[in-house]
Short mmCIF file of C-alpha atoms in Angstrom, two decimals:
data_model
loop_
_atom_site.label_atom_id
_atom_site.label_comp_id
_atom_site.label_asym_id
_atom_site.label_seq_id
_atom_site.Cartn_x
_atom_site.Cartn_y
_atom_site.Cartn_z
CA UNK O 8 73.06 -8.88 -18.58
CA UNK O 9 71.47 -5.49 -18.74
CA UNK O 10 68.32 -7.24 -19.90
CA UNK O 11 68.33 -9.36 -16.70
CA UNK O 12 68.62 -6.28 -14.51
CA UNK O 13 65.84 -4.57 -16.36
CA UNK O 14 63.62 -7.62 -15.91
CA UNK O 15 64.44 -7.70 -12.19
CA UNK O 16 63.75 -4.01 -11.92
CA UNK O 17 60.37 -4.44 -13.61
CA UNK O 18 59.60 -7.35 -11.28
CA UNK O 19 60.46 -5.26 -8.23
CA UNK O 20 58.34 -2.45 -9.52
CA UNK O 21 55.40 -4.78 -10.07
CA UNK O 22 55.68 -6.28 -6.60
CA UNK O 23 56.00 -2.85 -5.09
CA UNK O 24 52.93 -1.71 -7.01
CA UNK O 25 50.83 -4.57 -5.79
CA UNK O 26 52.06 -4.03 -2.24
CA UNK O 27 51.04 -0.40 -2.54
CA UNK O 28 47.68 -1.40 -3.93
CA UNK O 29 47.22 -3.71 -0.96
CA UNK O 30 47.97 -0.98 1.49
CA UNK O 31 45.27 1.04 -0.29
CA UNK O 32 42.68 -1.64 0.36
CA UNK O 33 43.65 -2.09 3.98
CA UNK O 34 43.34 1.65 4.43
CA UNK O 35 41.03 2.21 7.37
CA UNK O 36 38.37 3.67 5.10
CA UNK O 37 35.34 1.44 5.21
CA UNK O 38 34.01 0.84 1.73
CA UNK O 39 30.43 0.45 2.90
CA UNK O 40 28.24 3.35 3.84
CA UNK O 41 24.83 3.28 5.48
CA UNK O 42 22.87 6.40 4.60
CA UNK O 43 19.48 6.94 6.14
CA UNK O 44 16.76 9.44 6.70
CA UNK O 45 14.72 8.94 9.82
CA UNK O 46 11.73 10.79 11.18
CA UNK O 47 12.85 13.57 13.51
CA UNK O 48 13.63 11.98 16.84
CA UNK O 49 13.25 13.52 20.26
CA UNK O 50 17.04 13.90 20.30
CA UNK O 51 16.24 17.53 19.68
CA UNK O 52 13.59 17.47 22.41
CA UNK O 53 15.54 17.20 25.64
CA UNK O 54 12.53 17.55 27.90
CA UNK O 55 10.77 14.53 26.59
CA UNK O 56 8.72 12.60 29.10
CA UNK O 57 7.53 8.99 28.91
CA UNK O 58 4.06 9.96 27.78
CA UNK O 59 5.58 11.64 24.74
CA UNK O 60 7.60 8.56 23.95
CA UNK O 61 4.41 6.54 24.01
CA UNK O 62 2.78 8.99 21.69
CA UNK O 63 5.75 8.75 19.38
CA UNK O 64 5.99 4.98 19.42
CA UNK O 65 3.66 4.74 16.46
CA UNK O 66 5.30 7.71 14.84
CA UNK O 67 8.35 5.99 13.41
CA UNK O 68 10.16 6.22 16.72
CA UNK O 69 11.05 3.40 19.04
CA UNK O 70 12.73 3.08 22.37
CA UNK O 71 15.77 0.92 22.77
CA UNK O 72 17.63 0.72 26.06
CA UNK O 73 16.01 3.93 27.26
CA UNK O 74 17.15 5.65 24.08
CA UNK O 75 14.65 6.98 21.61
CA UNK O 76 15.56 6.18 18.04
CA UNK O 77 13.86 6.65 14.74
CA UNK O 78 12.67 3.34 13.35
CA UNK O 79 14.83 3.72 10.27
CA UNK O 80 17.70 4.97 12.41
CA UNK O 81 17.50 1.81 14.48
CA UNK O 82 17.61 -0.44 11.40
CA UNK O 83 20.44 1.66 9.96
CA UNK O 84 22.47 1.13 13.12
CA UNK O 85 21.91 -2.62 13.00
CA UNK O 86 23.18 -2.72 9.42
CA UNK O 87 26.10 -0.44 10.20
CA UNK O 88 27.28 -2.62 13.08
CA UNK O 89 26.84 -5.87 11.17
CA UNK O 90 28.65 -4.68 8.03
CA UNK O 91 31.19 -2.55 9.85
CA UNK O 92 30.19 0.38 7.71
CA UNK O 93 30.20 4.13 8.11
CA UNK O 94 26.95 5.78 9.07
CA UNK O 95 25.47 8.93 7.63
CA UNK O 96 22.22 10.53 8.57
CA UNK O 97 20.53 12.75 5.99
CA UNK O 98 19.66 15.92 7.83
CA UNK O 99 17.79 18.93 6.58
CA UNK O 100 18.40 22.58 7.38
CA UNK O 101 14.76 23.06 8.23
CA UNK O 102 13.32 21.02 11.07
CA UNK O 103 10.36 18.78 10.42
CA UNK O 104 7.50 18.21 12.88
CA UNK O 105 8.28 15.40 15.30
CA UNK O 106 4.69 14.27 15.55
CA UNK O 107 3.20 11.87 13.06
CA UNK O 108 0.16 13.98 12.17
CA UNK O 109 1.84 17.29 11.30
CA UNK O 110 4.74 15.45 9.61
CA UNK O 111 2.25 13.70 7.33
CA UNK O 112 0.67 16.96 6.25
CA UNK O 113 3.96 18.77 5.63
CA UNK O 114 5.40 15.72 3.87
CA UNK O 115 2.52 15.34 1.45
CA UNK O 116 2.45 19.05 0.64
CA UNK O 117 6.16 18.99 -0.16
CA UNK O 118 5.88 15.79 -2.19
CA UNK O 119 3.05 17.26 -4.22
CA UNK O 120 4.95 20.43 -4.95
CA UNK O 121 8.16 18.60 -5.75
CA UNK O 122 9.87 20.59 -3.03
CA UNK O 123 13.47 19.66 -2.21
CA UNK O 124 14.70 20.63 1.25
CA UNK O 125 18.25 21.88 1.67
CA UNK O 126 20.52 19.31 3.29
CA UNK O 127 22.78 20.24 6.18
CA UNK O 128 25.96 18.64 4.86
CA UNK O 129 27.46 16.66 2.01
CA UNK O 130 29.01 13.25 2.54
CA UNK O 131 32.79 13.68 2.50
CA UNK O 132 34.76 11.23 0.33
CA UNK O 133 31.71 9.64 -1.20
CA UNK O 134 34.07 8.15 -3.78
CA UNK O 135 35.57 5.90 -1.07
CA UNK O 136 32.45 3.81 -0.90
CA UNK O 137 31.39 1.20 -3.40
CA UNK O 138 28.41 -0.13 -1.49
CA UNK O 139 25.68 2.08 -0.09
CA UNK O 140 22.73 1.06 2.01
CA UNK O 141 19.96 3.65 1.79
CA UNK O 142 17.23 3.62 4.40
CA UNK O 143 14.10 5.70 4.74
CA UNK O 144 10.56 5.65 6.06
CA UNK O 145 7.82 6.12 3.47
CA UNK O 146 5.94 9.35 3.16
CA UNK O 147 2.53 8.79 1.60
CA UNK O 148 3.70 5.73 -0.35
CA UNK O 149 6.74 7.67 -1.59
CA UNK O 150 10.32 8.55 -0.69
CA UNK O 151 10.63 11.36 1.87
CA UNK O 152 11.57 14.62 0.13
CA UNK O 153 14.94 14.81 1.98
CA UNK O 154 15.85 11.48 0.33
CA UNK O 155 14.91 12.97 -3.05
CA UNK O 156 17.26 15.86 -2.24
CA UNK O 157 20.02 13.42 -1.36
CA UNK O 158 19.58 11.30 -4.48
CA UNK O 159 19.45 14.32 -6.75
CA UNK O 160 22.47 16.03 -5.21
CA UNK O 161 24.79 13.03 -5.13
CA UNK O 162 26.14 10.98 -7.98
CA UNK O 163 26.21 7.34 -6.98
CA UNK O 164 27.29 6.03 -10.39
CA UNK O 165 29.03 2.67 -10.30
CA UNK O 166 28.03 1.93 -6.72
CA UNK O 167 25.92 -0.90 -5.45
CA UNK O 168 22.83 0.37 -3.67
CA UNK O 169 20.79 -1.66 -1.22
CA UNK O 170 17.62 0.15 -0.15
CA UNK O 171 15.83 -0.59 3.11
CA UNK O 172 12.46 0.82 3.99
CA UNK O 173 10.32 1.09 7.11
CA UNK O 174 6.65 1.54 6.28
CA UNK O 175 3.25 1.96 7.89
CA UNK O 176 1.55 -0.90 6.10
CA UNK O 177 2.05 -0.15 2.41
CA UNK O 178 5.20 -2.16 1.74
CA UNK O 179 7.97 -0.59 -0.33
CA UNK O 180 5.51 0.45 -3.05
CA UNK O 181 7.53 2.00 -5.93
CA UNK O 182 10.17 3.63 -3.79
CA UNK O 183 13.03 1.31 -4.75
CA UNK O 184 12.50 1.66 -8.47
CA UNK O 185 12.30 5.42 -7.90
CA UNK O 186 15.83 5.22 -6.49
CA UNK O 187 16.90 3.28 -9.59
CA UNK O 188 15.29 5.96 -11.77
CA UNK O 189 17.17 8.72 -9.98
CA UNK O 190 20.51 6.88 -10.01
CA UNK O 191 20.53 5.23 -13.40
CA UNK O 192 24.28 4.55 -13.36
CA UNK O 193 24.24 2.82 -10.01
CA UNK O 194 23.33 -0.83 -9.50
CA UNK O 195 20.21 -0.63 -7.39
CA UNK O 196 18.99 -3.82 -5.77
CA UNK O 197 15.24 -3.27 -5.99
CA UNK O 198 14.60 -6.29 -3.83
CA UNK O 199 15.67 -4.49 -0.69
CA UNK O 200 14.63 -4.85 2.91
CA UNK O 201 11.00 -3.99 3.66
CA UNK O 202 9.95 -3.69 7.28
CA UNK O 203 6.64 -2.77 8.87
CA UNK O 204 7.42 -0.07 11.39
CA UNK O 205 5.52 -1.81 14.18
CA UNK O 206 7.67 -4.91 13.78
CA UNK O 207 11.08 -3.24 13.83
CA UNK O 208 11.64 -3.10 17.56
CA UNK O 209 10.27 -6.56 18.26
CA UNK O 210 12.10 -8.53 15.61
CA UNK O 211 15.45 -7.73 14.03
CA UNK O 212 15.91 -11.14 12.40
CA UNK O 213 14.72 -9.96 8.98
CA UNK O 214 17.53 -7.39 8.98
CA UNK O 215 20.20 -9.99 9.68
CA UNK O 216 18.69 -12.55 7.31
CA UNK O 217 18.66 -9.97 4.57
CA UNK O 218 22.30 -9.04 5.23
CA UNK O 219 23.25 -12.72 5.31
CA UNK O 220 21.66 -13.24 1.90
CA UNK O 221 23.70 -10.32 0.61
CA UNK O 222 26.84 -11.94 1.99
CA UNK O 223 27.37 -9.92 5.16
CA UNK E 17 -34.12 -10.22 -25.67
CA UNK E 18 -37.05 -12.17 -24.25
CA UNK E 19 -38.92 -9.02 -23.50
CA UNK E 20 -36.44 -7.91 -20.88
CA UNK E 21 -36.95 -4.17 -20.38
CA UNK E 22 -34.10 -2.10 -21.74
CA UNK E 23 -33.83 -0.37 -18.38
CA UNK E 24 -32.86 -3.63 -16.71
CA UNK E 25 -30.26 -4.41 -19.35
CA UNK E 26 -28.83 -0.95 -18.81
CA UNK E 27 -28.83 -1.50 -15.06
CA UNK E 28 -27.00 -4.81 -15.24
CA UNK E 29 -24.43 -3.27 -17.57
CA UNK E 30 -24.04 -0.48 -15.05
CA UNK E 31 -23.60 -3.00 -12.21
CA UNK E 32 -20.83 -4.73 -14.14
CA UNK E 33 -19.09 -1.43 -14.88
CA UNK E 34 -19.43 -0.43 -11.22
CA UNK E 35 -17.91 -3.73 -10.07
CA UNK E 36 -15.03 -3.33 -12.51
CA UNK E 37 -14.46 0.25 -11.41
CA UNK E 38 -14.58 -0.80 -7.78
CA UNK E 39 -11.81 -3.34 -8.36
CA UNK E 40 -9.80 -0.75 -10.29
CA UNK E 41 -10.22 1.67 -7.38
CA UNK E 42 -9.04 -0.88 -4.85
CA UNK E 43 -5.79 -1.12 -6.82
CA UNK E 44 -5.22 2.51 -5.96
CA UNK E 45 -1.54 2.57 -6.72
CA UNK E 46 -1.32 0.26 -9.71
CA UNK E 47 -2.26 2.83 -12.34
CA UNK E 48 -1.17 5.98 -10.61
CA UNK E 49 -3.07 8.41 -8.47
CA UNK E 50 -4.56 10.53 -11.27
CA UNK E 51 -6.39 7.54 -12.79
CA UNK E 52 -7.50 6.47 -9.33
CA UNK E 53 -9.02 9.87 -8.66
CA UNK E 54 -10.86 10.09 -11.99
CA UNK E 55 -12.10 6.52 -11.63
CA UNK E 56 -13.45 7.56 -8.24
CA UNK E 57 -15.28 10.52 -9.77
CA UNK E 58 -16.82 8.30 -12.46
CA UNK E 59 -17.73 5.70 -9.83
CA UNK E 60 -19.56 8.32 -7.81
CA UNK E 61 -21.38 9.67 -10.88
CA UNK E 62 -22.47 6.12 -11.79
CA UNK E 63 -23.72 5.45 -8.27
CA UNK E 64 -26.27 8.23 -8.67
CA UNK E 65 -28.28 6.52 -11.46
CA UNK E 66 -27.58 3.14 -9.80
CA UNK E 67 -29.61 4.39 -6.86
CA UNK E 68 -31.89 6.75 -8.77
CA UNK E 69 -33.12 4.14 -11.28
CA UNK E 70 -34.62 2.13 -8.43
CA UNK E 71 -37.29 4.51 -7.16
CA UNK E 72 -39.49 1.59 -6.14
CA UNK E 73 -36.91 0.78 -3.44
CA UNK E 74 -37.62 4.06 -1.71
CA UNK E 75 -41.35 3.61 -2.14
CA UNK E 76 -41.15 0.14 -0.60
CA UNK E 77 -39.11 1.51 2.29
CA UNK E 78 -42.16 2.86 4.07
CA UNK E 79 -44.97 0.79 2.63
CA UNK E 80 -43.82 -2.78 3.01
CA UNK E 81 -44.31 -4.66 6.27
CA UNK E 82 -41.12 -5.21 8.24
CA UNK E 83 -39.26 -8.50 7.98
CA UNK E 84 -35.77 -9.57 9.00
CA UNK E 85 -34.72 -9.77 5.36
CA UNK E 86 -36.09 -6.30 4.77
CA UNK E 87 -34.35 -5.00 7.90
CA UNK E 88 -31.04 -6.48 6.76
CA UNK E 89 -31.44 -4.91 3.35
CA UNK E 90 -32.20 -1.47 4.77
CA UNK E 91 -29.34 -1.75 7.27
CA UNK E 92 -26.89 -2.78 4.53
CA UNK E 93 -27.97 -0.02 2.20
CA UNK E 94 -27.64 2.60 4.90
CA UNK E 95 -24.16 1.28 5.84
CA UNK E 96 -23.15 1.27 2.20
CA UNK E 97 -24.40 4.84 1.73
CA UNK E 98 -22.49 6.02 4.79
CA UNK E 99 -19.28 4.25 3.68
CA UNK E 100 -19.70 5.66 0.17
CA UNK E 101 -20.24 9.15 1.54
CA UNK E 102 -17.12 8.96 3.72
CA UNK E 103 -15.06 7.55 0.85
CA UNK E 104 -16.27 10.26 -1.55
CA UNK E 105 -15.79 13.20 0.79
CA UNK E 106 -12.39 12.01 2.05
CA UNK E 107 -11.37 11.23 -1.53
CA UNK E 108 -12.29 14.75 -2.62
CA UNK E 109 -10.37 16.17 0.33
CA UNK E 110 -7.22 14.21 -0.55
CA UNK E 111 -7.44 14.76 -4.31
CA UNK E 112 -4.35 16.24 -5.90
CA UNK E 113 -5.05 15.57 -9.58
CA UNK E 114 -8.76 15.54 -10.37
CA UNK E 115 -9.83 18.29 -7.97
CA UNK E 116 -6.71 19.60 -6.32
CA UNK E 117 -7.87 23.05 -5.28
CA UNK E 118 -11.05 22.34 -3.39
CA UNK E 119 -11.59 24.47 -0.29
CA UNK E 120 -11.96 21.27 1.72
CA UNK E 121 -8.55 19.96 0.55
CA UNK E 122 -6.54 18.22 3.24
CA UNK E 123 -3.16 16.50 3.49
CA UNK E 124 -4.04 14.98 6.83
CA UNK E 125 -3.03 11.41 7.52
CA UNK E 126 -6.26 10.92 9.39
CA UNK E 127 -8.31 11.70 6.27
CA UNK E 128 -6.30 9.09 4.37
CA UNK E 129 -6.96 6.58 7.12
CA UNK E 130 -10.68 7.38 6.96
CA UNK E 131 -10.61 6.88 3.20
CA UNK E 132 -8.86 3.52 3.50
CA UNK E 133 -11.12 2.48 6.36
CA UNK E 134 -14.33 3.27 4.49
CA UNK E 135 -13.32 1.62 1.21
CA UNK E 136 -12.18 -1.60 2.86
CA UNK E 137 -15.50 -1.74 4.66
CA UNK E 138 -17.01 -1.34 1.22
CA UNK E 139 -15.31 -4.55 0.05
CA UNK E 140 -17.34 -6.29 2.73
CA UNK E 141 -20.57 -4.36 2.31
CA UNK E 142 -20.55 -4.32 -1.50
CA UNK E 143 -20.06 -8.09 -1.34
CA UNK E 144 -23.04 -8.46 1.00
CA UNK E 145 -25.02 -6.06 -1.17
CA UNK E 146 -24.34 -8.36 -4.12
CA UNK E 147 -25.28 -11.35 -1.99
CA UNK E 148 -28.63 -9.93 -1.00
CA UNK E 149 -29.47 -9.48 -4.68
CA UNK E 150 -27.95 -12.79 -5.72
CA UNK E 151 -31.20 -14.53 -6.58
CA UNK E 152 -32.48 -11.49 -8.40
CA UNK E 153 -29.29 -11.29 -10.47
CA UNK E 154 -29.36 -15.02 -11.15
CA UNK E 155 -33.00 -14.99 -12.28
CA UNK E 156 -32.36 -11.93 -14.39
CA UNK E 157 -29.28 -13.32 -16.10
CA UNK E 158 -31.05 -16.63 -16.79
CA UNK E 159 -33.90 -14.74 -18.40
CA UNK E 160 -31.59 -12.48 -20.36
CA UNK E 161 -29.66 -15.35 -21.88
CA UNK E 162 -32.56 -17.83 -21.94
CA UNK E 163 -30.81 -20.24 -19.60
CA UNK E 164 -32.47 -22.94 -17.63
CA UNK E 165 -31.73 -22.22 -13.96
CA UNK E 166 -32.30 -25.88 -13.13
CA UNK E 167 -29.90 -27.35 -15.69
CA UNK E 168 -27.03 -29.41 -14.30
CA UNK E 169 -24.51 -26.70 -15.11
CA UNK E 170 -26.51 -23.93 -13.47
CA UNK E 171 -27.66 -25.90 -10.45
CA UNK E 172 -24.46 -27.82 -9.69
CA UNK E 173 -21.38 -26.65 -11.59
CA UNK E 174 -21.88 -22.91 -11.06
CA UNK E 175 -22.51 -23.13 -7.30
CA UNK E 176 -19.42 -25.34 -6.96
CA UNK E 177 -17.45 -22.67 -8.78
CA UNK E 178 -18.80 -19.92 -6.51
CA UNK E 179 -17.89 -21.95 -3.44
CA UNK E 180 -14.36 -22.51 -4.75
CA UNK E 181 -14.00 -18.79 -5.52
CA UNK E 182 -15.36 -17.95 -2.06
CA UNK E 183 -12.75 -20.17 -0.45
CA UNK E 184 -10.05 -18.33 -2.40
CA UNK E 185 -11.64 -15.04 -1.34
CA UNK E 186 -11.63 -15.97 2.33
CA UNK E 187 -8.00 -17.04 2.06
CA UNK E 188 -7.09 -13.75 0.37
CA UNK E 189 -9.03 -11.79 2.97
CA UNK E 190 -6.98 -13.42 5.72
CA UNK E 191 -3.55 -13.42 4.08
CA UNK E 192 -3.87 -9.80 2.97
CA UNK E 193 -4.88 -8.92 6.52
CA UNK E 194 -7.86 -6.87 5.32
CA UNK E 195 -9.28 -7.06 8.84
CA UNK E 196 -6.50 -4.80 10.10
CA UNK E 197 -7.62 -2.14 7.61
CA UNK E 198 -11.29 -2.60 8.45
CA UNK E 199 -10.58 -2.18 12.16
CA UNK E 200 -8.37 0.88 11.75
CA UNK E 201 -5.18 -0.98 12.70
CA UNK E 202 -3.08 -0.16 9.66
CA UNK E 203 -2.47 3.32 8.34
CA UNK E 204 -1.61 2.36 4.74
CA UNK E 205 -2.93 -0.18 2.29
CA UNK E 206 -0.35 -2.71 1.15
CA UNK E 207 0.92 -2.87 -2.42
CA UNK E 208 3.37 -5.40 -3.71
CA UNK E 209 4.65 -4.49 -7.15
CA UNK E 210 6.19 -7.89 -7.62
CA UNK E 211 2.71 -9.35 -7.60
CA UNK E 212 1.12 -9.64 -11.05
CA UNK E 213 -1.69 -7.15 -11.51
CA UNK E 214 -4.27 -9.77 -12.48
CA UNK E 215 -3.69 -11.55 -9.17
CA UNK E 216 -4.44 -8.37 -7.23
CA UNK E 217 -7.75 -7.79 -9.04
CA UNK E 218 -8.63 -11.47 -9.00
CA UNK E 219 -8.14 -11.69 -5.25
CA UNK E 220 -10.35 -8.66 -4.60
CA UNK E 221 -12.93 -10.13 -6.95
CA UNK E 222 -12.88 -13.39 -4.98
CA UNK E 223 -13.26 -11.43 -1.74
CA UNK E 224 -16.41 -9.82 -3.16
CA UNK E 225 -17.66 -13.27 -4.19
CA UNK E 226 -16.89 -14.63 -0.72
CA UNK E 227 -18.98 -11.97 1.04
CA UNK E 228 -21.69 -12.19 -1.61
CA UNK E 229 -22.00 -15.95 -1.58
CA UNK E 230 -21.72 -16.20 2.20
CA UNK E 231 -24.52 -13.64 2.54
CA UNK E 232 -26.59 -15.43 -0.10
CA UNK E 233 -26.05 -18.75 1.68
CA UNK E 234 -26.77 -17.41 5.18
CA UNK E 235 -29.95 -15.70 4.05
CA UNK E 236 -31.13 -18.97 2.57
CA UNK E 237 -30.06 -20.90 5.67
CA UNK E 238 -31.62 -18.62 8.25
CA UNK E 239 -34.55 -17.04 6.56
CA UNK E 240 -35.82 -18.94 3.56
CA UNK E 241 -34.96 -22.56 4.12
CA UNK E 242 -37.96 -23.10 6.38
CA UNK E 243 -40.26 -21.34 3.98
CA UNK E 244 -39.31 -23.82 1.26
CA UNK E 245 -39.73 -27.05 3.20
#
């Protein structure tokens, strides 16, 4: 008899456990995170006029519904909405030039010197995410130094990483395998999304096709 | 070897090395930037004797009567010199491995664009440069290896091969959108690391052949065909 009760008790416990586990999954934490670094946008330049926006259009910044977004930021938002993910922008303590020319010079100098800018904040509860989309523009055929900072400061072991890149004509170059080199314990999909920056605001199909192929 | 002056043999060897180096240089990213920069330095140093060993060219410049062919040759050589000068100076400015501390050093995106612009023009001009010397090279190689220029292989099979390679070159020129680099439309040269390396070099080689053979053919068509008949 006692044996029966014990069995029942164990059964109840098991069911309870699985119910608990289920409530864990349905927790309103999204398990997907979209992290991106985008060229400084005129968000910080309140007195921007249309002429400036034109000047910036080639400089990794696009306009969308009268908003000015970084090219990578725009793609990141598309992915975030489609996958119902959380969004995180990598931001540095120091401000970078918002014009293409000066940004190029600063970027290359910092890449050459292996400089790592200080990031403004750390992602809270990084452990909640198992899938991370990482987006960035290329700096001189390479990852932007703020993305190096991010990848070196955070341990993404065990997570699936899907990189997406906006470039000025070079393609992804080696940037995706660089991510894999920096996060050896993560599963990096090196066949990520590659978009020419001039195409981003005219055609978002590649983004959705890519996500569809990944099962989103 | 059939009384071919050693100087000419040296020159043809140099031409082959220069062509190889040029292809290596176009694959800027494939071997890393340090190798690219040193290859560029060696390329420049080899260009000096390439030009310097042909003093008769400079002598001819002022003594020979003007012809369209002559004009084309002078125009091409000046264009090539200008492109080479821009590529060398901008390359030195951008250098971060071979000569990183030059007073003219620059991290400007515009300098990089100039560098890309000039070297992609060089694909076109080097090809035409080869084309203008096509007959000379052909005659020289035939003499060097005691080949009969009129044999079936040399008169039929080889030209067919050049035409096929030219077609591939034209296709590569279009699909790789080289025109956008030549006309300053794209800020960065494209590199696809999934593409096998040999295919990259082969396609740039075929582009050279396309411009060379097209030039060779057009010169024959427009300038020398009448002279023959």
